[in-house]
Amino acid sequence: MFLHVPAIFLVLFFVLPLIALVILSFWQTENYKIVREWSATNYVTLATEPAYFVFFVRSLFLAIGVSIFSVAVSWPIAFFIVRHGGRYKLILSLLLAVPFLSGEVLRLISLQGMLGPTGLVNGVLLKIGSAPLRFIMYSNWATFIALVYLYLPMVVTTVYLSLLNFDFRLTSAASSCGANRFQVFCEIVWPLNLSGTIVGFLLCFIPTLSASLAPRFLGGPSGVLYGMSIAQQFGESGTWALGAAMGVVLFLFSMAVLGVFSLGIDLRRTGFTGMGRL
């Protein structure tokens, strides 16, 4: 009985909008009006127009770079909280959610104030007599920094939840058998927490791949990403059908990535089963 409520919610707000998006992708838009004529023209445009391929590849490489960097930074943070947080580790983990108390646009505007030509970073450099870093504003580097800033807390939280389920007595046993710290991490800690790491990677990779606000606020003229191009189709260009086709392609690619990575995920080790030791 109670399962009907979430099922109806999923159908109304997830399944039906997705079906509408697929249908719209096979229609056309002319002069900001929808022409209900079935055609694969939008998909042909995406397959033959080099610009969309460039946008997608640029977004793909950026998403991979941001996700790998976020995982690399998240591990020492999460490990420190779990091992040395003591009675405060829950509080420390909750502090990771502080950035989410403000909107994404506000956080990006604050980054503009930090990375801008006359922002906080360059202001400090000028005060100490150094040259300003002009390359970090309105560039792909600025977009990279912004995306890491936006999604790093999610990755840290995921790795943290995974480490909560890890039995650190295994590391002590390995050390007693003569393994050094590097061997302990590579052969015990990392493999047994790989599932949580993959989930954290995906939680960063998927939204970064479709990011539109960060490149719009911080990216330069050569920093147009696939998600930003989709937003333009539904905004300035008014080519909603083409934007819907781009959205379908992005959705199918994301599902394929999730399908591939899910083969290596054991939810019992990710911390999302409610079995973590707080």
Short mmCIF file of C-alpha atoms in Angstrom, two decimals, residues 71-267:
data_model
loop_
_atom_site.label_atom_id
_atom_site.label_comp_id
_atom_site.label_asym_id
_atom_site.label_seq_id
_atom_site.Cartn_x
_atom_site.Cartn_y
_atom_site.Cartn_z
CA VAL A 71 38.65 11.51 -5.13
CA ALA A 72 42.38 12.08 -4.56
CA VAL A 73 41.68 15.03 -2.25
CA SER A 74 38.73 13.37 -0.51
CA TRP A 75 40.61 10.29 0.66
CA PRO A 76 43.01 11.98 3.11
CA ILE A 77 40.23 14.24 4.41
CA ALA A 78 37.80 11.37 4.99
CA PHE A 79 40.56 9.15 6.40
CA PHE A 80 41.59 11.84 8.89
CA ILE A 81 37.99 12.34 10.06
CA VAL A 82 37.39 8.62 10.58
CA ARG A 83 40.72 7.86 12.26
CA HIS A 84 41.30 11.03 14.26
CA GLY A 85 37.89 12.66 14.55
CA GLY A 86 36.99 10.78 17.70
CA ARG A 87 33.75 11.93 19.23
CA TYR A 88 33.68 14.88 16.82
CA LYS A 89 33.83 12.94 13.57
CA LEU A 90 30.06 13.16 13.03
CA ILE A 91 30.23 16.93 13.54
CA LEU A 92 33.20 17.18 11.18
CA SER A 93 31.33 15.19 8.55
CA LEU A 94 28.27 17.43 8.93
CA LEU A 95 30.46 20.50 8.41
CA LEU A 96 30.99 19.25 4.86
CA ALA A 97 27.37 20.18 4.19
CA VAL A 98 27.90 23.83 5.15
CA PRO A 99 28.53 24.98 1.55
CA PHE A 100 25.16 23.54 0.57
CA LEU A 101 23.38 25.97 2.92
CA SER A 102 23.73 28.60 0.19
CA GLY A 103 22.64 28.36 -3.44
CA GLU A 104 24.94 27.23 -6.22
CA VAL A 105 24.73 30.61 -7.95
CA LEU A 106 25.80 32.41 -4.77
CA ARG A 107 28.78 30.10 -4.35
CA LEU A 108 29.85 30.67 -7.95
CA ILE A 109 29.56 34.43 -7.54
CA SER A 110 31.77 34.19 -4.46
CA LEU A 111 34.34 32.33 -6.55
CA GLN A 112 34.19 35.14 -9.09
CA GLY A 113 35.13 37.50 -6.30
CA MET A 114 38.08 35.31 -5.35
CA LEU A 115 39.43 34.42 -8.80
CA GLY A 116 38.65 37.63 -10.68
CA PRO A 117 41.32 39.99 -12.09
CA THR A 118 40.86 42.21 -9.02
CA GLY A 119 39.68 39.43 -6.74
CA LEU A 120 41.00 38.21 -3.42
CA VAL A 121 43.71 35.93 -4.84
CA ASN A 122 45.15 38.49 -7.25
CA GLY A 123 44.73 41.23 -4.65
CA VAL A 124 46.97 39.36 -2.23
CA LEU A 125 49.52 38.70 -4.99
CA LEU A 126 49.59 42.38 -5.91
CA LYS A 127 50.05 43.35 -2.26
CA ILE A 128 53.17 41.21 -1.98
CA GLY A 129 54.54 42.54 -5.26
CA SER A 130 53.79 39.51 -7.42
CA ALA A 131 52.13 39.45 -10.84
CA PRO A 132 48.39 38.60 -10.91
CA LEU A 133 47.26 35.19 -12.11
CA ARG A 134 45.25 36.18 -15.14
CA PHE A 135 44.83 32.63 -16.43
CA ILE A 136 42.58 31.46 -13.57
CA MET A 137 39.62 33.70 -14.38
CA TYR A 138 37.24 33.13 -17.30
CA SER A 139 39.08 29.99 -18.34
CA ASN A 140 38.81 26.23 -18.16
CA TRP A 141 40.97 26.36 -15.02
CA ALA A 142 38.38 28.52 -13.29
CA THR A 143 35.65 26.08 -14.30
CA PHE A 144 37.76 23.19 -12.98
CA ILE A 145 38.26 24.93 -9.62
CA ALA A 146 34.55 25.76 -9.39
CA LEU A 147 33.41 22.20 -10.11
CA VAL A 148 35.82 20.77 -7.55
CA TYR A 149 34.55 23.31 -5.03
CA LEU A 150 30.93 22.39 -5.76
CA TYR A 151 31.15 18.61 -5.63
CA LEU A 152 34.11 17.83 -3.38
CA PRO A 153 31.94 17.67 -0.21
CA MET A 154 29.81 14.94 -1.82
CA VAL A 155 32.87 12.83 -2.62
CA VAL A 156 34.37 13.31 0.85
CA THR A 157 31.08 12.27 2.46
CA THR A 158 30.87 9.15 0.31
CA VAL A 159 34.42 8.04 1.09
CA TYR A 160 33.81 8.85 4.76
CA LEU A 161 30.72 6.62 4.84
CA SER A 162 32.66 3.84 3.18
CA LEU A 163 35.50 4.07 5.71
CA LEU A 164 32.99 3.92 8.57
CA ASN A 165 32.18 0.36 7.50
CA PHE A 166 35.84 -0.62 7.25
CA ASP A 167 37.39 -2.73 10.00
CA PHE A 168 40.75 -1.10 10.73
CA ARG A 169 41.87 -4.16 12.66
CA LEU A 170 42.76 -5.56 9.25
CA THR A 171 45.41 -2.87 8.85
CA SER A 172 46.89 -3.69 12.24
CA ALA A 173 47.02 -7.37 11.29
CA ALA A 174 48.73 -6.57 7.99
CA SER A 175 51.28 -4.36 9.72
CA SER A 176 52.00 -7.14 12.21
CA CYS A 177 52.72 -9.44 9.27
CA GLY A 178 55.37 -7.05 7.95
CA ALA A 179 53.43 -4.92 5.44
CA ASN A 180 54.42 -1.26 5.24
CA ARG A 181 51.89 1.59 5.12
CA PHE A 182 51.92 1.78 1.34
CA GLN A 183 51.22 -1.95 1.02
CA VAL A 184 48.50 -1.77 3.64
CA PHE A 185 46.74 1.00 1.76
CA CYS A 186 47.14 -0.48 -1.75
CA GLU A 187 46.31 -4.08 -0.84
CA ILE A 188 43.76 -3.71 1.97
CA VAL A 189 42.32 -0.24 2.56
CA TRP A 190 41.86 0.81 -1.07
CA PRO A 191 40.41 -2.48 -2.43
CA LEU A 192 37.97 -2.91 0.44
CA ASN A 193 36.72 0.67 0.04
CA LEU A 194 36.73 0.71 -3.77
CA SER A 195 32.93 0.53 -3.98
CA GLY A 196 32.48 3.69 -1.92
CA THR A 197 35.17 5.41 -3.96
CA ILE A 198 33.39 4.50 -7.21
CA VAL A 199 30.11 5.90 -5.87
CA GLY A 200 31.87 9.13 -4.90
CA PHE A 201 33.48 9.31 -8.34
CA LEU A 202 30.09 8.91 -10.03
CA LEU A 203 28.40 11.46 -7.76
CA CYS A 204 30.97 13.96 -8.99
CA PHE A 205 31.29 12.75 -12.59
CA ILE A 206 27.61 12.76 -13.59
CA PRO A 207 26.72 16.34 -12.50
CA THR A 208 30.07 17.67 -13.74
CA LEU A 209 29.44 16.16 -17.16
CA SER A 210 26.19 18.12 -17.42
CA ALA A 211 27.40 21.30 -15.68
CA SER A 212 26.09 24.56 -17.12
CA LEU A 213 26.28 27.24 -14.41
CA ALA A 214 30.00 26.95 -13.62
CA PRO A 215 31.21 27.41 -17.22
CA ARG A 216 28.66 30.19 -17.75
CA PHE A 217 29.91 32.17 -14.74
CA LEU A 218 33.62 31.32 -14.85
CA GLY A 219 34.47 29.77 -18.21
CA GLY A 220 35.93 31.83 -21.02
CA PRO A 221 34.88 32.02 -24.68
CA SER A 222 36.66 28.73 -25.37
CA GLY A 223 35.16 27.02 -22.34
CA VAL A 224 31.70 26.13 -23.63
CA LEU A 225 30.67 22.73 -22.26
CA TYR A 226 27.97 20.30 -23.33
CA GLY A 227 25.64 21.14 -20.45
CA MET A 228 26.04 24.84 -21.12
CA SER A 229 25.18 24.24 -24.78
CA ILE A 230 22.01 22.37 -23.72
CA ALA A 231 21.00 25.33 -21.54
CA GLN A 232 21.51 27.64 -24.51
CA GLN A 233 19.19 25.53 -26.66
CA PHE A 234 16.41 25.98 -24.10
CA GLY A 235 17.28 29.65 -23.57
CA GLU A 236 18.79 32.03 -26.08
CA SER A 237 18.55 29.77 -29.15
CA GLY A 238 15.02 28.56 -28.54
CA THR A 239 15.79 25.23 -30.26
CA TRP A 240 14.14 23.14 -27.59
CA ALA A 241 13.88 19.98 -29.70
CA LEU A 242 17.63 19.98 -30.35
CA GLY A 243 18.25 20.59 -26.66
CA ALA A 244 15.99 17.65 -25.83
CA ALA A 245 18.00 15.43 -28.18
CA MET A 246 21.21 16.57 -26.51
CA GLY A 247 19.65 15.75 -23.14
CA VAL A 248 18.67 12.26 -24.30
CA VAL A 249 22.20 11.60 -25.55
CA LEU A 250 23.64 12.79 -22.24
CA PHE A 251 21.17 10.64 -20.29
CA LEU A 252 21.97 7.51 -22.29
CA PHE A 253 25.71 8.07 -21.92
CA SER A 254 25.34 8.61 -18.17
CA MET A 255 23.28 5.43 -17.83
CA ALA A 256 25.93 3.51 -19.76
CA VAL A 257 28.64 4.82 -17.43
CA LEU A 258 26.53 3.90 -14.39
CA GLY A 259 25.96 0.43 -15.84
CA VAL A 260 29.67 -0.17 -16.36
CA PHE A 261 30.73 1.10 -12.93
CA SER A 262 27.87 -0.63 -11.10
CA LEU A 263 29.50 -3.95 -11.91
CA GLY A 264 32.22 -3.12 -9.38
CA ILE A 265 29.99 -1.65 -6.65
CA ASP A 266 29.09 -3.54 -3.50
CA LEU A 267 26.55 -1.39 -1.65
#
